[in-house]
Amino acid sequence: MNPRHKLDYYEKDLKRCCHCSMCKFIPLIQVKDARYTQVCPAISQKDFHAYCAGGKLHAALSLLEGRIEPDADLLDVVYRCSTCGGCDVSCKHNRDLEPLEVLFALRAHLVSTGVGPLPEHEPILMGIRNYDNVWQQPRQARGRWAKDAGVKVLPKQSAEVLYFAGCTYSLNRQLTGVARKTVALMKSAGVDVGVLGEEEPCCGSPAFTIGDHELFMEKAAANIAMFNRLGIKRLVTSCAGCFGVMSGKYPAVGDMSFEVVPAVSFIEELVREGGIRLTHPVNMTVTYHDPCHLGRQSEPYIPWEGRELKKLNSVVVHDPPKEYRRGTKGVYDAPREVLAAVPGLTLTEMKRIREYSFCCGSGGGVKSAFPEFALTAARERVAEAEETGVRAIVTACPWCEANLADGLAAGESGMELFDLVDIVTRAMGGE
Ligand code: SF4
Ligand code: SF4
């Protein structure tokens, strides 16, 4: 296992958590409305300290020091968390700690010691192992969405850009249109694009978040080797989960001879450079939901090897200096710039946005293990969107789309939900 995935790697972070509870809220200076102070869906629902990042760090330290035995209560605390990383951004507003990495390492510890994951996660891991997708669909099903797309199929053919749809955009029939539309607009812009069809693998992100790091490392290493062999220059992915893991975790696994680009940034580039023209008005008011994996969890991996020193017996310094991923360099501007370029469309922001966005509640294996938790979080986010008075929510992640759709279906606002590429396609004159 990568040492950075191990719990004891973070022992000093565990000891430095001061139980201040800042990880439950967005930083005070960023609060725009007293009703929208919380950033942690687990705390929003459970309102019990153990469920926040600080509580989990405390539990992790107790586990490492043998003061508690793992039990069902601990598993509930650890897995009733969407690994959204809101806590990480808030903690790092004041501190140099790695709460989110600890949450992942705690899961990896429980899985490697045979305690985790939860039974509801087993089908996901089994799907990755046996079918190379989280939905346990046969491999042949994966390429169906692209059958009539008139796009090159790698590795038989070669292309400069690989479009990587991901398990959900490939296999969820409600969402395959996003993959088809993305390829169509890339082709219309003259991009030399290809897909892997039924050879497309799972990116391994769900294995990482659930805590099966052995499976994740195996997938990541095999995928990097395969992508390198293709000779591509860029890999473009629509799925926020695929992008987050390829950008934030893969570089620690192996050298990559290609650039990973989220579809929203690729589209923004095409719009800015005139490759596609948004000429048809889309007369609509929308709000944009930042997916966690496209935002705060998509920052590039930052390698660091060194040692910690204590100055004046209290101040910790790193030698060489250590740079932290604080969530501020995620993909926030590109989707907003694309929406701003759509004629007739008006964007009204919610109160919690960008690195302070409130999670839809779907990630980290929560949707499988605690569907009611996922739905309640989605309802909270949808209510925030409804308050803006707009007609539709736009986002750019299949997990958010599926969960927010459930949240909308449970309400009566009649708001619509779109992937960003749906809006772009309409603005190009398509449907
Ligand atoms: S994880 Fe960070 S923000 Fe949360 S209690 Fe610990 S020190 Fe405070
Ligand atoms: S990752 Fe998200 S749900 Fe989990 S403790 Fe942090 S803020 Fe809460």
Short mmCIF file of C-alpha atoms and ligand atoms in Angstrom, two decimals:
data_model
loop_
_atom_site.label_atom_id
_atom_site.label_comp_id
_atom_site.label_asym_id
_atom_site.label_seq_id
_atom_site.Cartn_x
_atom_site.Cartn_y
_atom_site.Cartn_z
CA MET A 1 0.00 0.00 0.00
CA ASN A 2 1.18 3.53 -0.76
CA PRO A 3 2.49 4.83 2.63
CA ARG A 4 0.31 7.93 2.17
CA HIS A 5 -2.76 5.69 2.21
CA LYS A 6 -1.84 4.26 5.61
CA LEU A 7 -3.33 5.53 8.84
CA ASP A 8 -0.07 5.66 10.80
CA TYR A 9 1.38 8.04 8.16
CA TYR A 10 -1.03 10.66 9.62
CA GLU A 11 -0.40 9.96 13.31
CA LYS A 12 0.92 13.49 13.90
CA ASP A 13 -2.12 15.01 12.17
CA LEU A 14 -4.37 12.94 14.42
CA LYS A 15 -2.59 14.26 17.48
CA ARG A 16 -2.68 17.86 16.29
CA CYS A 17 -6.44 17.99 15.72
CA CYS A 18 -7.58 20.42 18.42
CA HIS A 19 -11.28 19.43 18.26
CA CYS A 20 -12.19 22.98 17.31
CA SER A 21 -15.13 21.82 15.12
CA MET A 22 -14.34 24.28 12.34
CA CYS A 23 -14.62 21.34 9.94
CA LYS A 24 -18.39 21.35 10.48
CA PHE A 25 -18.87 24.80 8.98
CA ILE A 26 -17.73 26.88 6.06
CA PRO A 27 -15.17 29.46 7.22
CA LEU A 28 -16.99 32.32 8.95
CA ILE A 29 -15.72 34.94 6.52
CA GLN A 30 -17.33 32.99 3.67
CA VAL A 31 -20.77 32.68 5.30
CA LYS A 32 -23.34 34.55 3.19
CA ASP A 33 -26.46 33.55 5.11
CA ALA A 34 -26.90 32.24 8.65
CA ARG A 35 -28.98 29.34 7.30
CA TYR A 36 -26.09 28.13 5.18
CA THR A 37 -23.19 27.77 7.59
CA GLN A 38 -22.78 24.01 7.51
CA VAL A 39 -20.47 22.23 5.09
CA CYS A 40 -20.68 18.66 6.39
CA PRO A 41 -23.69 16.61 5.30
CA ALA A 42 -22.98 14.08 8.07
CA ILE A 43 -23.16 16.77 10.75
CA SER A 44 -26.13 18.40 9.07
CA GLN A 45 -27.99 15.13 9.59
CA LYS A 46 -26.47 13.51 12.69
CA ASP A 47 -25.40 16.62 14.63
CA PHE A 48 -23.07 14.51 16.77
CA HIS A 49 -19.34 15.28 16.96
CA ALA A 50 -18.14 11.78 16.07
CA TYR A 51 -19.54 12.24 12.55
CA CYS A 52 -17.45 15.31 11.70
CA ALA A 53 -13.87 15.07 10.48
CA GLY A 54 -12.49 15.99 13.92
CA GLY A 55 -14.55 13.21 15.49
CA LYS A 56 -13.26 10.71 12.97
CA LEU A 57 -9.67 11.85 13.54
CA HIS A 58 -10.20 11.28 17.25
CA ALA A 59 -11.62 7.81 16.58
CA ALA A 60 -8.71 7.01 14.25
CA LEU A 61 -6.20 7.94 16.95
CA SER A 62 -8.05 5.82 19.51
CA LEU A 63 -7.99 2.92 17.06
CA LEU A 64 -4.27 3.31 16.34
CA GLU A 65 -3.46 3.46 20.05
CA GLY A 66 -5.63 0.43 20.83
CA ARG A 67 -8.08 2.34 23.01
CA ILE A 68 -11.12 1.25 21.00
CA GLU A 69 -12.04 -1.85 19.01
CA PRO A 70 -13.68 -1.40 15.63
CA ASP A 71 -17.41 -2.09 15.87
CA ALA A 72 -20.66 -1.38 14.03
CA ASP A 73 -20.87 2.13 15.54
CA LEU A 74 -17.42 2.99 14.21
CA LEU A 75 -18.32 1.67 10.75
CA ASP A 76 -21.45 3.83 10.81
CA VAL A 77 -19.42 6.92 11.72
CA VAL A 78 -16.75 6.23 9.10
CA TYR A 79 -19.02 5.34 6.18
CA ARG A 80 -21.90 7.76 6.84
CA CYS A 81 -19.70 10.36 5.18
CA SER A 82 -19.69 11.29 1.51
CA THR A 83 -15.91 11.97 1.55
CA CYS A 84 -16.87 15.32 0.06
CA GLY A 85 -13.86 17.13 1.51
CA GLY A 86 -15.78 20.15 2.77
CA CYS A 87 -14.22 19.54 6.19
CA ASP A 88 -10.75 19.52 4.66
CA VAL A 89 -11.14 22.98 3.12
CA SER A 90 -12.50 24.44 6.37
CA CYS A 91 -9.83 22.87 8.56
CA LYS A 92 -7.07 24.07 6.25
CA HIS A 93 -8.44 27.60 6.44
CA ASN A 94 -6.59 27.77 9.76
CA ARG A 95 -4.52 24.62 10.06
CA ASP A 96 -1.99 22.56 8.11
CA LEU A 97 -3.64 19.18 8.61
CA GLU A 98 -4.93 16.50 6.21
CA PRO A 99 -8.42 15.56 7.49
CA LEU A 100 -9.67 14.16 4.18
CA GLU A 101 -6.58 12.00 3.67
CA VAL A 102 -7.17 10.63 7.18
CA LEU A 103 -10.79 9.76 6.31
CA PHE A 104 -9.54 7.78 3.29
CA ALA A 105 -6.72 6.17 5.30
CA LEU A 106 -9.15 5.20 8.06
CA ARG A 107 -11.33 3.41 5.53
CA ALA A 108 -8.27 1.72 4.03
CA HIS A 109 -7.23 0.62 7.52
CA LEU A 110 -10.64 -0.91 8.21
CA VAL A 111 -10.70 -2.69 4.85
CA SER A 112 -7.13 -3.99 5.14
CA THR A 113 -7.87 -5.36 8.62
CA GLY A 114 -11.03 -7.09 7.39
CA VAL A 115 -13.44 -4.88 9.34
CA GLY A 116 -14.73 -2.79 6.43
CA PRO A 117 -16.27 -2.00 4.08
CA LEU A 118 -20.04 -2.36 4.58
CA PRO A 119 -21.86 -5.26 2.86
CA GLU A 120 -23.57 -2.74 0.56
CA HIS A 121 -20.16 -1.79 -0.88
CA GLU A 122 -19.21 -5.34 -1.87
CA PRO A 123 -21.18 -5.35 -5.18
CA ILE A 124 -19.35 -2.16 -6.24
CA LEU A 125 -15.93 -3.68 -5.57
CA MET A 126 -16.97 -6.98 -7.12
CA GLY A 127 -18.18 -5.08 -10.20
CA ILE A 128 -14.79 -3.38 -10.57
CA ARG A 129 -12.92 -6.66 -10.11
CA ASN A 130 -15.06 -8.83 -12.38
CA TYR A 131 -16.52 -6.47 -14.97
CA ASP A 132 -14.31 -3.37 -14.75
CA ASN A 133 -17.34 -1.23 -13.96
CA VAL A 134 -19.21 -0.37 -10.79
CA TRP A 135 -22.59 -1.35 -12.21
CA GLN A 136 -21.74 -5.05 -12.78
CA GLN A 137 -22.65 -4.80 -16.44
CA PRO A 138 -21.01 -6.99 -19.08
CA ARG A 139 -18.03 -5.37 -20.80
CA GLN A 140 -19.82 -5.32 -24.16
CA ALA A 141 -22.48 -3.01 -22.69
CA ARG A 142 -19.88 -0.35 -21.97
CA GLY A 143 -19.25 0.57 -25.58
CA ARG A 144 -22.91 0.64 -26.69
CA TRP A 145 -23.39 4.38 -26.21
CA ALA A 146 -20.69 5.05 -28.84
CA LYS A 147 -21.80 2.47 -31.42
CA ASP A 148 -23.50 5.01 -33.71
CA ALA A 149 -21.38 8.02 -32.69
CA GLY A 150 -19.03 7.72 -35.68
CA VAL A 151 -16.01 8.06 -33.43
CA LYS A 152 -12.64 6.31 -33.64
CA VAL A 153 -12.15 3.34 -31.33
CA LEU A 154 -8.76 2.95 -29.72
CA PRO A 155 -6.38 1.08 -29.63
CA LYS A 156 -7.23 -0.25 -33.15
CA GLN A 157 -7.17 3.33 -34.35
CA SER A 158 -5.17 6.20 -32.93
CA ALA A 159 -6.22 9.69 -31.82
CA GLU A 160 -4.72 12.71 -30.14
CA VAL A 161 -7.50 12.94 -27.58
CA LEU A 162 -9.09 10.05 -25.70
CA TYR A 163 -12.62 10.72 -24.51
CA PHE A 164 -13.12 8.71 -21.31
CA ALA A 165 -16.82 8.49 -20.47
CA GLY A 166 -16.53 6.59 -17.16
CA CYS A 167 -18.73 3.80 -15.81
CA THR A 168 -21.86 5.85 -15.16
CA TYR A 169 -22.03 7.98 -18.31
CA SER A 170 -21.37 4.76 -20.28
CA LEU A 171 -23.90 2.53 -18.59
CA ASN A 172 -26.67 4.60 -17.00
CA ARG A 173 -29.23 4.95 -19.80
CA GLN A 174 -30.53 8.24 -18.39
CA LEU A 175 -27.03 9.70 -18.71
CA THR A 176 -25.42 8.18 -21.82
CA GLY A 177 -26.65 11.20 -23.79
CA VAL A 178 -23.99 13.29 -22.04
CA ALA A 179 -21.21 11.11 -23.47
CA ARG A 180 -22.78 11.16 -26.95
CA LYS A 181 -23.23 14.94 -26.91
CA THR A 182 -19.68 15.54 -25.66
CA VAL A 183 -18.16 13.44 -28.44
CA ALA A 184 -20.43 15.10 -31.00
CA LEU A 185 -19.36 18.61 -30.02
CA MET A 186 -15.69 17.60 -29.97
CA LYS A 187 -16.06 16.18 -33.46
CA SER A 188 -17.87 19.28 -34.70
CA ALA A 189 -14.90 21.32 -33.46
CA GLY A 190 -12.53 19.14 -35.47
CA VAL A 191 -10.92 17.49 -32.44
CA ASP A 192 -9.04 14.26 -33.26
CA VAL A 193 -10.94 12.20 -30.69
CA GLY A 194 -11.33 8.50 -30.00
CA VAL A 195 -12.93 6.31 -27.34
CA LEU A 196 -12.05 2.93 -25.87
CA GLY A 197 -15.52 1.41 -26.34
CA GLU A 198 -15.88 -1.86 -24.48
CA GLU A 199 -12.19 -1.75 -23.56
CA GLU A 200 -12.73 1.32 -21.35
CA PRO A 201 -11.85 0.37 -17.75
CA CYS A 202 -13.15 1.67 -14.42
CA CYS A 203 -10.94 4.51 -13.16
CA GLY A 204 -10.86 2.89 -9.70
CA SER A 205 -12.16 5.95 -7.82
CA PRO A 206 -14.94 4.06 -5.98
CA ALA A 207 -12.38 1.47 -4.78
CA PHE A 208 -10.22 4.29 -3.41
CA THR A 209 -13.05 6.09 -1.64
CA ILE A 210 -14.53 2.91 -0.16
CA GLY A 211 -11.08 1.97 1.12
CA ASP A 212 -9.95 -0.97 -1.03
CA HIS A 213 -6.59 0.56 -1.84
CA GLU A 214 -5.11 -2.69 -3.08
CA LEU A 215 -7.74 -2.82 -5.81
CA PHE A 216 -7.34 0.90 -6.49
CA MET A 217 -3.54 0.63 -6.89
CA GLU A 218 -3.98 -2.33 -9.24
CA LYS A 219 -6.51 -0.44 -11.38
CA ALA A 220 -4.59 2.84 -11.39
CA ALA A 221 -1.28 1.21 -12.39
CA ALA A 222 -2.91 -0.85 -15.18
CA ASN A 223 -4.85 2.16 -16.47
CA ILE A 224 -1.82 4.46 -16.54
CA ALA A 225 0.18 1.83 -18.46
CA MET A 226 -2.68 1.39 -20.93
CA PHE A 227 -3.20 5.14 -21.48
CA ASN A 228 0.55 5.65 -21.95
CA ARG A 229 0.62 2.91 -24.60
CA LEU A 230 -2.16 4.65 -26.57
CA GLY A 231 0.14 7.58 -27.33
CA ILE A 232 -2.60 10.13 -26.61
CA LYS A 233 -1.80 13.72 -25.73
CA ARG A 234 -4.91 14.40 -23.66
CA LEU A 235 -7.51 12.34 -21.84
CA VAL A 236 -10.82 14.17 -21.52
CA THR A 237 -13.36 12.90 -19.03
CA SER A 238 -16.93 13.97 -18.32
CA CYS A 239 -17.11 12.20 -14.96
CA ALA A 240 -15.99 14.34 -12.03
CA GLY A 241 -15.03 11.20 -10.09
CA CYS A 242 -12.74 9.97 -12.88
CA PHE A 243 -11.16 13.40 -13.20
CA GLY A 244 -10.66 13.84 -9.45
CA VAL A 245 -8.88 10.53 -9.04
CA MET A 246 -6.81 10.77 -12.23
CA SER A 247 -5.67 14.26 -11.39
CA GLY A 248 -5.30 13.94 -7.63
CA LYS A 249 -4.24 10.31 -7.08
CA TYR A 250 -2.85 8.74 -10.27
CA PRO A 251 0.35 10.86 -10.39
CA ALA A 252 1.43 9.20 -7.12
CA VAL A 253 1.05 5.79 -8.76
CA GLY A 254 3.02 6.23 -11.99
CA ASP A 255 4.31 8.60 -14.66
CA MET A 256 1.66 9.76 -17.10
CA SER A 257 2.60 10.77 -20.64
CA PHE A 258 -0.70 12.60 -21.22
CA GLU A 259 -2.69 15.42 -19.69
CA VAL A 260 -6.00 14.76 -17.93
CA VAL A 261 -8.62 17.40 -18.68
CA PRO A 262 -12.20 17.62 -17.43
CA ALA A 263 -14.75 17.94 -20.22
CA VAL A 264 -15.97 21.29 -18.83
CA SER A 265 -12.46 22.79 -19.20
CA PHE A 266 -12.05 21.28 -22.66
CA ILE A 267 -15.39 22.79 -23.71
CA GLU A 268 -14.44 26.15 -22.20
CA GLU A 269 -11.25 26.05 -24.27
CA LEU A 270 -13.21 25.26 -27.45
CA VAL A 271 -15.63 28.12 -26.77
CA ARG A 272 -12.82 30.59 -26.00
CA GLU A 273 -10.80 29.62 -29.08
CA GLY A 274 -13.82 29.58 -31.41
CA GLY A 275 -13.83 25.81 -32.03
CA ILE A 276 -17.51 25.77 -31.14
CA ARG A 277 -19.90 28.69 -31.38
CA LEU A 278 -22.73 29.22 -28.93
CA THR A 279 -25.15 31.15 -31.10
CA HIS A 280 -28.61 29.85 -30.16
CA PRO A 281 -30.24 31.54 -27.16
CA VAL A 282 -31.08 29.33 -24.21
CA ASN A 283 -33.56 31.53 -22.39
CA MET A 284 -33.31 30.08 -18.94
CA THR A 285 -32.29 30.99 -15.40
CA VAL A 286 -29.99 28.43 -13.80
CA THR A 287 -27.81 27.83 -10.79
CA TYR A 288 -24.61 25.78 -10.87
CA HIS A 289 -23.82 22.98 -8.41
CA ASP A 290 -20.06 22.39 -7.94
CA PRO A 291 -19.37 18.65 -7.84
CA CYS A 292 -16.89 17.88 -5.01
CA HIS A 293 -14.66 15.80 -7.30
CA LEU A 294 -14.50 18.51 -9.95
CA GLY A 295 -13.93 21.21 -7.37
CA ARG A 296 -12.10 20.84 -4.10
CA GLN A 297 -11.03 17.25 -4.76
CA SER A 298 -9.64 17.80 -8.24
CA GLU A 299 -6.51 19.71 -7.30
CA PRO A 300 -3.41 18.14 -8.81
CA TYR A 301 -1.36 15.80 -6.67
CA ILE A 302 1.51 17.57 -4.90
CA PRO A 303 4.46 15.30 -4.09
CA TRP A 304 6.34 15.94 -0.87
CA GLU A 305 9.07 14.00 0.89
CA GLY A 306 10.82 15.50 3.86
CA ARG A 307 10.80 15.82 7.58
CA GLU A 308 8.93 17.74 10.22
CA LEU A 309 10.76 19.98 12.65
CA LYS A 310 9.50 21.63 15.80
CA LYS A 311 10.57 25.22 16.44
CA LEU A 312 10.39 26.71 19.95
CA ASN A 313 8.98 23.34 20.99
CA SER A 314 5.60 24.18 19.49
CA VAL A 315 5.64 25.44 15.91
CA VAL A 316 5.79 22.66 13.31
CA VAL A 317 7.69 23.40 10.10
CA HIS A 318 8.35 21.16 7.13
CA ASP A 319 11.75 20.77 5.55
CA PRO A 320 11.54 21.28 2.60
CA PRO A 321 8.37 23.43 2.83
CA LYS A 322 5.22 21.45 2.18
CA GLU A 323 2.51 22.74 -0.12
CA TYR A 324 -1.04 21.69 0.79
CA ARG A 325 -4.03 21.01 -1.45
CA ARG A 326 -6.56 23.42 0.06
CA GLY A 327 -9.36 23.03 -2.47
CA THR A 328 -8.95 26.50 -3.92
CA LYS A 329 -7.44 25.35 -7.22
CA GLY A 330 -10.29 23.11 -8.33
CA VAL A 331 -12.28 23.49 -11.54
CA TYR A 332 -14.62 26.34 -10.62
CA ASP A 333 -14.21 28.98 -13.33
CA ALA A 334 -14.49 26.88 -16.50
CA PRO A 335 -18.15 25.81 -16.07
CA ARG A 336 -19.16 29.33 -15.06
CA GLU A 337 -17.37 30.83 -18.07
CA VAL A 338 -19.13 28.41 -20.41
CA LEU A 339 -22.52 29.30 -18.89
CA ALA A 340 -21.68 33.01 -19.21
CA ALA A 341 -21.02 32.48 -22.92
CA VAL A 342 -24.47 30.98 -23.55
CA PRO A 343 -26.77 33.67 -24.99
CA GLY A 344 -29.99 34.19 -23.09
CA LEU A 345 -28.89 32.22 -20.03
CA THR A 346 -28.66 33.80 -16.57
CA LEU A 347 -26.64 32.22 -13.77
CA THR A 348 -27.72 32.91 -10.18
CA GLU A 349 -25.39 31.47 -7.57
CA MET A 350 -26.36 29.57 -4.44
CA LYS A 351 -25.00 30.61 -1.05
CA ARG A 352 -22.47 27.77 -0.79
CA ILE A 353 -20.35 27.54 -3.92
CA ARG A 354 -16.89 26.67 -5.22
CA GLU A 355 -14.66 25.15 -2.49
CA TYR A 356 -17.41 25.86 0.06
CA SER A 357 -20.05 24.03 -1.95
CA PHE A 358 -22.45 21.73 -0.11
CA CYS A 359 -22.15 18.12 -1.33
CA CYS A 360 -25.09 16.47 -3.13
CA GLY A 361 -24.62 13.56 -0.70
CA SER A 362 -23.93 10.79 -3.17
CA GLY A 363 -20.20 10.08 -2.88
CA GLY A 364 -18.00 7.83 -0.76
CA GLY A 365 -20.28 4.80 -1.13
CA VAL A 366 -23.07 6.64 0.73
CA LYS A 367 -25.68 6.29 -1.99
CA SER A 368 -25.34 2.48 -1.82
CA ALA A 369 -25.04 2.06 1.93
CA PHE A 370 -27.23 4.91 3.23
CA PRO A 371 -29.68 5.92 0.49
CA GLU A 372 -31.80 7.94 2.93
CA PHE A 373 -28.69 9.95 3.93
CA ALA A 374 -27.93 10.64 0.26
CA LEU A 375 -31.51 11.70 -0.41
CA THR A 376 -31.66 14.03 2.62
CA ALA A 377 -28.39 15.71 1.56
CA ALA A 378 -29.74 16.08 -1.99
CA ARG A 379 -32.95 17.62 -0.63
CA GLU A 380 -30.90 20.12 1.38
CA ARG A 381 -28.92 21.10 -1.71
CA VAL A 382 -32.03 21.25 -3.89
CA ALA A 383 -33.76 23.49 -1.33
CA GLU A 384 -30.78 25.86 -1.50
CA ALA A 385 -31.04 25.86 -5.30
CA GLU A 386 -34.80 26.42 -5.16
CA GLU A 387 -34.28 29.48 -3.03
CA THR A 388 -32.42 31.20 -5.87
CA GLY A 389 -35.70 31.19 -7.80
CA VAL A 390 -34.14 29.78 -10.98
CA ARG A 391 -35.67 27.27 -13.35
CA ALA A 392 -32.88 24.69 -13.42
CA ILE A 393 -29.80 23.25 -11.73
CA VAL A 394 -26.77 22.68 -13.97
CA THR A 395 -23.91 20.44 -12.92
CA ALA A 396 -21.17 18.26 -14.42
CA CYS A 397 -21.00 14.94 -12.58
CA PRO A 398 -23.07 11.78 -13.11
CA TRP A 399 -23.22 11.02 -9.37
CA CYS A 400 -24.51 14.51 -8.58
CA GLU A 401 -26.96 14.32 -11.47
CA ALA A 402 -28.45 11.00 -10.34
CA ASN A 403 -28.70 12.06 -6.70
CA LEU A 404 -29.97 15.59 -7.30
CA ALA A 405 -32.57 14.09 -9.67
CA ASP A 406 -33.79 11.97 -6.74
CA GLY A 407 -33.78 15.10 -4.55
CA LEU A 408 -35.84 17.00 -7.11
CA ALA A 409 -38.26 14.09 -7.55
CA ALA A 410 -38.86 14.08 -3.79
CA GLY A 411 -39.92 17.76 -3.90
CA GLU A 412 -42.51 19.74 -5.78
CA SER A 413 -40.62 22.70 -7.18
CA GLY A 414 -40.64 21.41 -10.76
CA MET A 415 -37.05 22.57 -11.24
CA GLU A 416 -35.15 20.94 -14.07
CA LEU A 417 -31.68 19.43 -13.98
CA PHE A 418 -29.09 19.59 -16.77
CA ASP A 419 -25.56 18.49 -17.40
CA LEU A 420 -23.50 21.42 -18.65
CA VAL A 421 -23.09 19.67 -22.00
CA ASP A 422 -26.89 19.62 -22.46
CA ILE A 423 -26.91 23.42 -22.26
CA VAL A 424 -23.90 23.76 -24.59
CA THR A 425 -25.50 21.45 -27.15
CA ARG A 426 -28.69 23.55 -27.12
CA ALA A 427 -26.64 26.74 -27.51
CA MET A 428 -24.99 25.15 -30.57
CA GLY A 429 -28.42 24.58 -32.10
CA GLY A 430 -28.84 20.91 -31.15
CA GLU A 431 -31.24 19.23 -28.75
S1 SF4 B 1 -10.12 18.30 11.87
FE1 SF4 B 1 -9.37 20.41 11.84
S2 SF4 B 1 -11.20 21.70 11.96
FE2 SF4 B 1 -11.82 19.63 12.55
S3 SF4 B 1 -11.68 19.59 14.79
FE3 SF4 B 1 -9.67 18.88 14.00
S4 SF4 B 1 -8.40 20.71 13.84
FE4 SF4 B 1 -10.52 21.41 14.09
S1 SF4 B 2 -15.91 14.43 3.99
FE1 SF4 B 2 -17.83 15.62 3.92
S2 SF4 B 2 -19.36 14.30 4.96
FE2 SF4 B 2 -17.32 13.47 5.49
S3 SF4 B 2 -16.78 14.46 7.43
FE3 SF4 B 2 -15.91 15.74 5.80
S4 SF4 B 2 -17.48 17.30 5.38
FE4 SF4 B 2 -18.46 15.64 6.53
#
